[in-house]
Amino acid sequence: MTEEAQTQSSMPKAYEPGRVEQKWYRFWLEKGYFTPRIDPEKKPFVIIMPPPNVTGELHVGHALTATLEDIMTRWHRMKGEPTLWLPGLDHAGIAAQVVVEQLLAKEGLDRHQLGREKFLERMRRWAESCRHTIAEQHQRLGASCDWSRERFTLDAGPSRAVRTAFVRLYNKGLIYRGERIINWCPRCATALSDLEVSHKDVQGHLYYVNYPLAEGQGFITVATTRPETILGDTAVAVNPKDKRFKPLIGKKVILPAVAREIPVLADEAVDPDFGTGAVKITPAHDPVDFEVAQRQGLPLVNIMNPDATMNENAGPYAGLDRFSCRKAILADLERDGLLKKVEPYSHSVGHCDRCQTVIEPVASKQWFVKVKPLAQPATEAIISGRIRIIPEHFTKVYLNWMEDIRDWCISRQLWWGHRIPVWYCRDCGELTVSIEDAKACADCGSANIEQDPDVLDTWFSSALWPHSTLGWPDDSEDLSYFYPTTVMETGYDILFFWVARMIMMGIEDTGEIPFNTVYLHGLVRDEKGEKMSKVRGNVLNPLDTLEQYGTDALRFALSTGTSPGNDIKLTPARLEAGRNFANKLWNATRFIVGSAKDAKPSPQGPAEPPLEDRWILSRLACTVASVTSLMADFQFGEAQRQIYDFLWGEFCDWYLEIAKIRLRSEAAASPLPILVSVMETSLRLLHPFMPFLTEELWHNLSGCLPSEKRGQSISIAPYPEPDEAAINPESERVMAAVIEITRTIRNVRAEHRVASQKWLPARIYADELLNPLTPYAHTIETLARAKPVTLHDRRQERPQGENTLVVVLKDTEVAIPMESMVDLKAERKRLSAEIARVEADLTRLEERLGDRDFLSKAPAAVIDRERDKLAARKDRREKLREQLTKLG
Ligand SMILES: [Zn+2]
Ligand SMILES: [Zn+2]
């Protein structure tokens, strides 16, 4: 065994993430670091985790969320604040129900065959297995959340919060049941909120249909994109100011296909420029028409079953699917001569976000939250700055949305979720709305009651998440200490679904804002900038990348370049960069630990520490100051980049290399105390970003630390604080010159392809820096493979007649004799031969251009080309001659 191998054998040669990650996570859990101690003297830092859906596994977007929240959490924990990061899961209503329905379909079953109770049992088992998977994945990501406070939206506590909130809003008149046009997904067989519908432009048709007048001759023509809804028309409307139709107002027309008589009436809502200016009114299947019908007192005729087949109101078309009905009705209109014309027409059609089925707007009895009164204080909280949204430009988006907010349909025709706490009395028809399960009608006392079969929109429970997880409606210790929470960190895509509703419900239920800061992160995209999706096949599974690169490399890649609101690219190159960084730090620590083991007592050092020591301490102090302010400003990507640049670009590349020279020299003061101390501080600085690697390295390094500096775990060690006294501009200036000179010599070597075993002599000219640089001649020699390196006063006379390459730098000049790089004799020979070749060319061209015969016969373009060539050759000869003269 060589001496070196022996001294470093305590640390394996390479970093193996798989070997250390589980060990440390278990250690952190056992020590209970993630469970905060309530200390009334201190202000806590609190993040409630956006609960992942129980629809399967975590994807890379969750990994980004977990990484960012863990960075914040670990940073605040190291700052000594009682820190709570509360994890949880969302039952995810329709999304999870669809997943389990698909599993059932594979067994040839559907939920109706199982029945509500058995189906819910299946759902619960599914949710439980997801809960395990997701918790395990979060642990592998290093998420330092408090598992003792983990919550699930369907747990008893949050469920009671849901019922309490519902009953309170109902009693205040802010929840009502009413017939409204809702978005109906025929496949999922449920109502959807506006946010769950995606609008796509579809190339369809505009059909012009003649409605015959009931009396006398003539028609009124209406245009529609959905001719099957003719069956549900209850009027034709025109604008009261539209002169064309004035005589027809008050007349009746006969509905084609079903021969029902309907009135022609005037309504301000009609746009005279759309279609013919007369529009059909289908109140049960169109939100605008519904409002017209409310104003005009028109009846509602619902023509569809929940599965989007036509019902008995569709007369001869009953039983047909809506799209088959469209075909049949068009054929009949054509036959009867009532289809006036058909135009191609591009229009927006709502699709179910879950299953992409075309949404049917349909009038239906549903539960709604009257949102306007809730939106007002939620708007005020943002305007007053009590809640800050990062990045700031989302504030405007939020405020615009709050202004146009519409009532929120909260009932869903699903089984999986919080069942609506309303019971209908079969005897007196009254409703009982209750937090506890009702046993009897609140009005007549009859036990003949039945609970509403529907469940609440899954976002209803999500809207209560910050306070329901902390114990609301009880006045718990957690609620009073940890609420309002500090940061809500989530994707910008759910600002309305979730963030806005949490603010509304938080203020409504508790009288206080739910969080002080909303941090919105971007989406994770692939190398080409495309959104990751299963359909595109570009999804990076976080677990696969963990196996391949290690958790810290994944976290590093996810936080590289991240800034609030901006999308990030996750690429193999970034993952590799993360892994390389981990290896670099591993090797550096291993070197330091190994060197410390066989350190000989250092000779009495000079009174003043060497300049490079003051330099690295100054650079560290600047980095700590800058990182601290970036972290406070939520600029985690930039903070990480600066730590990376310091550790790799300054500490490893320069200080460590210079330290190696000192370690080899018996005379110099040992750099080990500085190596150990800078590395130890840097590990603490980096810990929130790369928790596993830093914990492992910190323990390896701790043997080199004075005993009072050793600790149990880096995760509870204090975060570095900026040390103003260490900032030393003078040492930074000198070291910047050493680095610049070394880089320049290295570049010159590379440009002139100097063989690696060859040493170049170099003269450095300096003025002010002459004295401080002089002791670094040997350092530059070693780092740049230059010998001898000599320092000279800039005003000194330079050697004459020597062919020298001079590079002028910021404070210095570097001079390298050409002779040292190139074989002058061979180079002269090469240049002379080249000149001879060019001259032969020149002679030929000159002869040609002097030939009268050629000049008179050749086309002008050819002659011009020859002249251009001649000029180019002359130019080339000049340059070659110059080079030759330089060689002397
Ligand atoms: Zn659907
Ligand atoms: Zn009753």
mmCIF file of N, CA, C and O in Angstrom, residues 471-528:
data_model
loop_
_atom_site.group_PDB
_atom_site.id
_atom_site.type_symbol
_atom_site.label_atom_id
_atom_site.label_comp_id
_atom_site.label_asym_id
_atom_site.label_seq_id
_atom_site.Cartn_x
_atom_site.Cartn_y
_atom_site.Cartn_z
ATOM 1 N N GLY A 471 -55.376 21.788 12.747
ATOM 2 C CA GLY A 471 -56.314 21.483 13.819
ATOM 3 C C GLY A 471 -57.625 22.246 13.795
ATOM 4 O O GLY A 471 -58.515 21.941 14.581
ATOM 5 N N TRP A 472 -57.762 23.274 12.921
ATOM 6 C CA TRP A 472 -59.027 23.990 12.844
ATOM 7 C C TRP A 472 -60.148 22.981 12.592
ATOM 8 O O TRP A 472 -59.925 22.035 11.873
ATOM 9 N N PRO A 473 -61.340 23.074 13.121
ATOM 10 C CA PRO A 473 -61.922 24.202 13.857
ATOM 11 C C PRO A 473 -61.549 24.266 15.340
ATOM 12 O O PRO A 473 -61.992 25.199 16.032
ATOM 13 N N ASP A 474 -60.752 23.290 15.826
ATOM 14 C CA ASP A 474 -60.362 23.384 17.233
ATOM 15 C C ASP A 474 -59.334 24.499 17.411
ATOM 16 O O ASP A 474 -58.560 24.787 16.509
ATOM 17 N N ASP A 475 -59.319 25.046 18.605
ATOM 18 C CA ASP A 475 -58.335 26.079 18.900
ATOM 19 C C ASP A 475 -57.082 25.383 19.420
ATOM 20 O O ASP A 475 -56.717 25.506 20.576
ATOM 21 N N SER A 476 -56.413 24.645 18.525
ATOM 22 C CA SER A 476 -55.305 23.791 18.969
ATOM 23 C C SER A 476 -54.028 24.613 19.173
ATOM 24 O O SER A 476 -53.904 25.732 18.687
ATOM 25 N N GLU A 477 -53.088 23.997 19.881
ATOM 26 C CA GLU A 477 -51.802 24.653 20.114
ATOM 27 C C GLU A 477 -51.078 24.885 18.780
ATOM 28 O O GLU A 477 -50.500 25.942 18.551
ATOM 29 N N ASP A 478 -51.140 23.876 17.892
ATOM 30 C CA ASP A 478 -50.515 24.011 16.571
ATOM 31 C C ASP A 478 -51.104 25.186 15.809
ATOM 32 O O ASP A 478 -50.381 25.963 15.187
ATOM 33 N N LEU A 479 -52.433 25.294 15.841
ATOM 34 C CA LEU A 479 -53.084 26.369 15.080
ATOM 35 C C LEU A 479 -52.634 27.730 15.609
ATOM 36 O O LEU A 479 -52.306 28.621 14.840
ATOM 37 N N SER A 480 -52.600 27.867 16.920
ATOM 38 C CA SER A 480 -52.276 29.201 17.421
ATOM 39 C C SER A 480 -50.788 29.508 17.273
ATOM 40 O O SER A 480 -50.418 30.663 17.122
ATOM 41 N N TYR A 481 -49.919 28.491 17.221
ATOM 42 C CA TYR A 481 -48.491 28.777 17.090
ATOM 43 C C TYR A 481 -48.044 28.862 15.623
ATOM 44 O O TYR A 481 -47.278 29.745 15.258
ATOM 45 N N PHE A 482 -48.514 27.931 14.794
ATOM 46 C CA PHE A 482 -47.980 27.837 13.427
ATOM 47 C C PHE A 482 -48.809 28.586 12.377
ATOM 48 O O PHE A 482 -48.407 28.674 11.220
ATOM 49 N N TYR A 483 -50.010 29.069 12.753
ATOM 50 C CA TYR A 483 -50.859 29.754 11.784
ATOM 51 C C TYR A 483 -50.902 31.235 12.107
ATOM 52 O O TYR A 483 -51.017 31.582 13.295
ATOM 53 N N PRO A 484 -50.848 32.149 11.139
ATOM 54 C CA PRO A 484 -50.665 31.970 9.703
ATOM 55 C C PRO A 484 -49.290 31.371 9.374
ATOM 56 O O PRO A 484 -48.302 31.679 10.045
ATOM 57 N N THR A 485 -49.241 30.571 8.323
ATOM 58 C CA THR A 485 -47.994 29.939 7.935
ATOM 59 C C THR A 485 -47.121 30.974 7.219
ATOM 60 O O THR A 485 -47.563 32.087 6.956
ATOM 61 N N THR A 486 -45.871 30.583 6.917
ATOM 62 C CA THR A 486 -44.931 31.553 6.366
ATOM 63 C C THR A 486 -44.993 31.609 4.843
ATOM 64 O O THR A 486 -45.239 32.647 4.254
ATOM 65 N N VAL A 487 -44.740 30.460 4.204
ATOM 66 C CA VAL A 487 -44.638 30.431 2.746
ATOM 67 C C VAL A 487 -45.573 29.374 2.180
ATOM 68 O O VAL A 487 -45.669 28.274 2.723
ATOM 69 N N MET A 488 -46.280 29.710 1.113
ATOM 70 C CA MET A 488 -46.985 28.704 0.327
ATOM 71 C C MET A 488 -46.226 28.591 -0.983
ATOM 72 O O MET A 488 -46.157 29.542 -1.748
ATOM 73 N N GLU A 489 -45.617 27.430 -1.167
ATOM 74 C CA GLU A 489 -44.785 27.233 -2.356
ATOM 75 C C GLU A 489 -45.523 26.283 -3.271
ATOM 76 O O GLU A 489 -45.835 25.157 -2.882
ATOM 77 N N THR A 490 -45.826 26.703 -4.502
ATOM 78 C CA THR A 490 -46.549 25.811 -5.407
ATOM 79 C C THR A 490 -46.357 26.272 -6.839
ATOM 80 O O THR A 490 -45.710 27.278 -7.096
ATOM 81 N N GLY A 491 -46.922 25.514 -7.793
ATOM 82 C CA GLY A 491 -46.758 25.851 -9.212
ATOM 83 C C GLY A 491 -47.706 26.968 -9.616
ATOM 84 O O GLY A 491 -48.806 27.078 -9.089
ATOM 85 N N TYR A 492 -47.274 27.791 -10.569
ATOM 86 C CA TYR A 492 -48.136 28.909 -10.959
ATOM 87 C C TYR A 492 -49.405 28.430 -11.638
ATOM 88 O O TYR A 492 -50.369 29.171 -11.763
ATOM 89 N N ASP A 493 -49.405 27.173 -12.109
ATOM 90 C CA ASP A 493 -50.583 26.686 -12.822
ATOM 91 C C ASP A 493 -51.790 26.467 -11.906
ATOM 92 O O ASP A 493 -52.904 26.298 -12.394
ATOM 93 N N ILE A 494 -51.583 26.465 -10.583
ATOM 94 C CA ILE A 494 -52.751 26.289 -9.715
ATOM 95 C C ILE A 494 -52.992 27.505 -8.823
ATOM 96 O O ILE A 494 -53.537 27.407 -7.739
ATOM 97 N N LEU A 495 -52.633 28.666 -9.348
ATOM 98 C CA LEU A 495 -52.863 29.913 -8.613
ATOM 99 C C LEU A 495 -54.357 30.096 -8.303
ATOM 100 O O LEU A 495 -54.720 30.474 -7.191
ATOM 101 N N PHE A 496 -55.224 29.817 -9.270
ATOM 102 C CA PHE A 496 -56.664 30.037 -9.059
ATOM 103 C C PHE A 496 -57.331 28.840 -8.408
ATOM 104 O O PHE A 496 -58.117 28.980 -7.485
ATOM 105 N N PHE A 497 -57.029 27.647 -8.938
ATOM 106 C CA PHE A 497 -57.595 26.423 -8.379
ATOM 107 C C PHE A 497 -57.436 26.420 -6.869
ATOM 108 O O PHE A 497 -58.285 26.007 -6.127
ATOM 109 N N TRP A 498 -56.245 26.835 -6.480
ATOM 110 C CA TRP A 498 -55.883 26.551 -5.105
ATOM 111 C C TRP A 498 -55.517 27.765 -4.287
ATOM 112 O O TRP A 498 -56.138 28.047 -3.259
ATOM 113 N N VAL A 499 -54.503 28.528 -4.732
ATOM 114 C CA VAL A 499 -53.980 29.606 -3.897
ATOM 115 C C VAL A 499 -55.077 30.626 -3.569
ATOM 116 O O VAL A 499 -55.280 30.984 -2.408
ATOM 117 N N ALA A 500 -55.809 31.068 -4.595
ATOM 118 C CA ALA A 500 -56.850 32.071 -4.380
ATOM 119 C C ALA A 500 -57.906 31.542 -3.414
ATOM 120 O O ALA A 500 -58.378 32.257 -2.525
ATOM 121 N N ARG A 501 -58.254 30.281 -3.569
ATOM 122 C CA ARG A 501 -59.300 29.725 -2.707
ATOM 123 C C ARG A 501 -58.818 29.535 -1.275
ATOM 124 O O ARG A 501 -59.596 29.672 -0.323
ATOM 125 N N MET A 502 -57.531 29.216 -1.114
ATOM 126 C CA MET A 502 -56.996 29.119 0.256
ATOM 127 C C MET A 502 -57.048 30.471 0.947
ATOM 128 O O MET A 502 -57.326 30.555 2.144
ATOM 129 N N ILE A 503 -56.755 31.517 0.178
ATOM 130 C CA ILE A 503 -56.773 32.858 0.785
ATOM 131 C C ILE A 503 -58.219 33.205 1.185
ATOM 132 O O ILE A 503 -58.471 33.662 2.300
ATOM 133 N N MET A 504 -59.169 32.916 0.290
ATOM 134 C CA MET A 504 -60.573 33.219 0.590
ATOM 135 C C MET A 504 -61.057 32.440 1.813
ATOM 136 O O MET A 504 -61.633 33.007 2.742
ATOM 137 N N MET A 505 -60.816 31.135 1.803
ATOM 138 C CA MET A 505 -61.352 30.307 2.880
ATOM 139 C C MET A 505 -60.576 30.492 4.178
ATOM 140 O O MET A 505 -61.145 30.393 5.271
ATOM 141 N N GLY A 506 -59.276 30.735 4.063
ATOM 142 C CA GLY A 506 -58.476 30.963 5.266
ATOM 143 C C GLY A 506 -58.990 32.181 6.029
ATOM 144 O O GLY A 506 -59.219 32.121 7.245
ATOM 145 N N ILE A 507 -59.182 33.267 5.295
ATOM 146 C CA ILE A 507 -59.664 34.489 5.943
ATOM 147 C C ILE A 507 -61.082 34.275 6.474
ATOM 148 O O ILE A 507 -61.410 34.677 7.591
ATOM 149 N N GLU A 508 -61.929 33.597 5.672
ATOM 150 C CA GLU A 508 -63.318 33.374 6.090
ATOM 151 C C GLU A 508 -63.388 32.550 7.385
ATOM 152 O O GLU A 508 -64.119 32.879 8.305
ATOM 153 N N ASP A 509 -62.594 31.480 7.443
ATOM 154 C CA ASP A 509 -62.706 30.571 8.585
ATOM 155 C C ASP A 509 -61.971 31.061 9.832
ATOM 156 O O ASP A 509 -62.423 30.836 10.952
ATOM 157 N N THR A 510 -60.794 31.681 9.634
ATOM 158 C CA THR A 510 -59.975 32.002 10.806
ATOM 159 C C THR A 510 -59.869 33.495 11.070
ATOM 160 O O THR A 510 -59.371 33.897 12.119
ATOM 161 N N GLY A 511 -60.274 34.298 10.093
ATOM 162 C CA GLY A 511 -60.122 35.741 10.242
ATOM 163 C C GLY A 511 -58.707 36.206 9.955
ATOM 164 O O GLY A 511 -58.405 37.391 10.061
ATOM 165 N N GLU A 512 -57.823 35.268 9.605
ATOM 166 C CA GLU A 512 -56.444 35.647 9.313
ATOM 167 C C GLU A 512 -56.022 35.085 7.966
ATOM 168 O O GLU A 512 -56.542 34.061 7.528
ATOM 169 N N ILE A 513 -55.045 35.763 7.343
ATOM 170 C CA ILE A 513 -54.507 35.243 6.088
ATOM 171 C C ILE A 513 -53.838 33.896 6.358
ATOM 172 O O ILE A 513 -53.313 33.674 7.452
ATOM 173 N N PRO A 514 -53.845 32.970 5.355
ATOM 174 C CA PRO A 514 -53.251 31.650 5.612
ATOM 175 C C PRO A 514 -51.726 31.628 5.520
ATOM 176 O O PRO A 514 -51.096 30.719 6.061
ATOM 177 N N PHE A 515 -51.129 32.568 4.803
ATOM 178 C CA PHE A 515 -49.660 32.572 4.650
ATOM 179 C C PHE A 515 -49.236 33.985 4.272
ATOM 180 O O PHE A 515 -50.025 34.781 3.771
ATOM 181 N N ASN A 516 -47.962 34.288 4.522
ATOM 182 C CA ASN A 516 -47.454 35.633 4.234
ATOM 183 C C ASN A 516 -46.932 35.777 2.816
ATOM 184 O O ASN A 516 -46.986 36.833 2.228
ATOM 185 N N THR A 517 -46.379 34.681 2.311
ATOM 186 C CA THR A 517 -45.743 34.742 0.998
ATOM 187 C C THR A 517 -46.219 33.576 0.140
ATOM 188 O O THR A 517 -46.303 32.447 0.611
ATOM 189 N N VAL A 518 -46.526 33.881 -1.110
ATOM 190 C CA VAL A 518 -46.825 32.834 -2.086
ATOM 191 C C VAL A 518 -45.632 32.788 -3.029
ATOM 192 O O VAL A 518 -45.320 33.785 -3.677
ATOM 193 N N TYR A 519 -44.959 31.652 -3.063
ATOM 194 C CA TYR A 519 -43.832 31.500 -3.988
ATOM 195 C C TYR A 519 -44.287 30.566 -5.098
ATOM 196 O O TYR A 519 -44.650 29.411 -4.848
ATOM 197 N N LEU A 520 -44.314 31.073 -6.330
ATOM 198 C CA LEU A 520 -44.783 30.250 -7.451
ATOM 199 C C LEU A 520 -43.586 29.786 -8.271
ATOM 200 O O LEU A 520 -42.816 30.606 -8.763
ATOM 201 N N HIS A 521 -43.422 28.478 -8.387
ATOM 202 C CA HIS A 521 -42.331 27.977 -9.235
ATOM 203 C C HIS A 521 -42.868 27.644 -10.624
ATOM 204 O O HIS A 521 -44.075 27.579 -10.835
ATOM 205 N N GLY A 522 -41.945 27.449 -11.539
ATOM 206 C CA GLY A 522 -42.341 27.158 -12.920
ATOM 207 C C GLY A 522 -42.534 25.673 -13.157
ATOM 208 O O GLY A 522 -42.561 24.865 -12.241
ATOM 209 N N LEU A 523 -42.671 25.324 -14.411
ATOM 210 C CA LEU A 523 -42.839 23.918 -14.783
ATOM 211 C C LEU A 523 -41.472 23.341 -15.127
ATOM 212 O O LEU A 523 -40.566 24.063 -15.518
ATOM 213 N N VAL A 524 -41.366 22.015 -14.981
ATOM 214 C CA VAL A 524 -40.130 21.355 -15.372
ATOM 215 C C VAL A 524 -40.261 20.940 -16.831
ATOM 216 O O VAL A 524 -41.235 20.290 -17.207
ATOM 217 N N ARG A 525 -39.323 21.359 -17.631
ATOM 218 C CA ARG A 525 -39.371 21.018 -19.057
ATOM 219 C C ARG A 525 -38.157 20.179 -19.442
ATOM 220 O O ARG A 525 -37.202 20.064 -18.694
ATOM 221 N N ASP A 526 -38.229 19.594 -20.650
ATOM 222 C CA ASP A 526 -37.112 18.757 -21.077
ATOM 223 C C ASP A 526 -36.062 19.629 -21.784
ATOM 224 O O ASP A 526 -36.174 20.852 -21.829
ATOM 225 N N GLU A 527 -35.063 18.965 -22.345
ATOM 226 C CA GLU A 527 -33.957 19.654 -23.006
ATOM 227 C C GLU A 527 -34.415 20.658 -24.052
ATOM 228 O O GLU A 527 -33.845 21.722 -24.205
ATOM 229 N N LYS A 528 -35.467 20.278 -24.791
ATOM 230 C CA LYS A 528 -35.924 21.154 -25.877
ATOM 231 C C LYS A 528 -36.903 22.201 -25.357
ATOM 232 O O LYS A 528 -37.474 22.951 -26.132
#
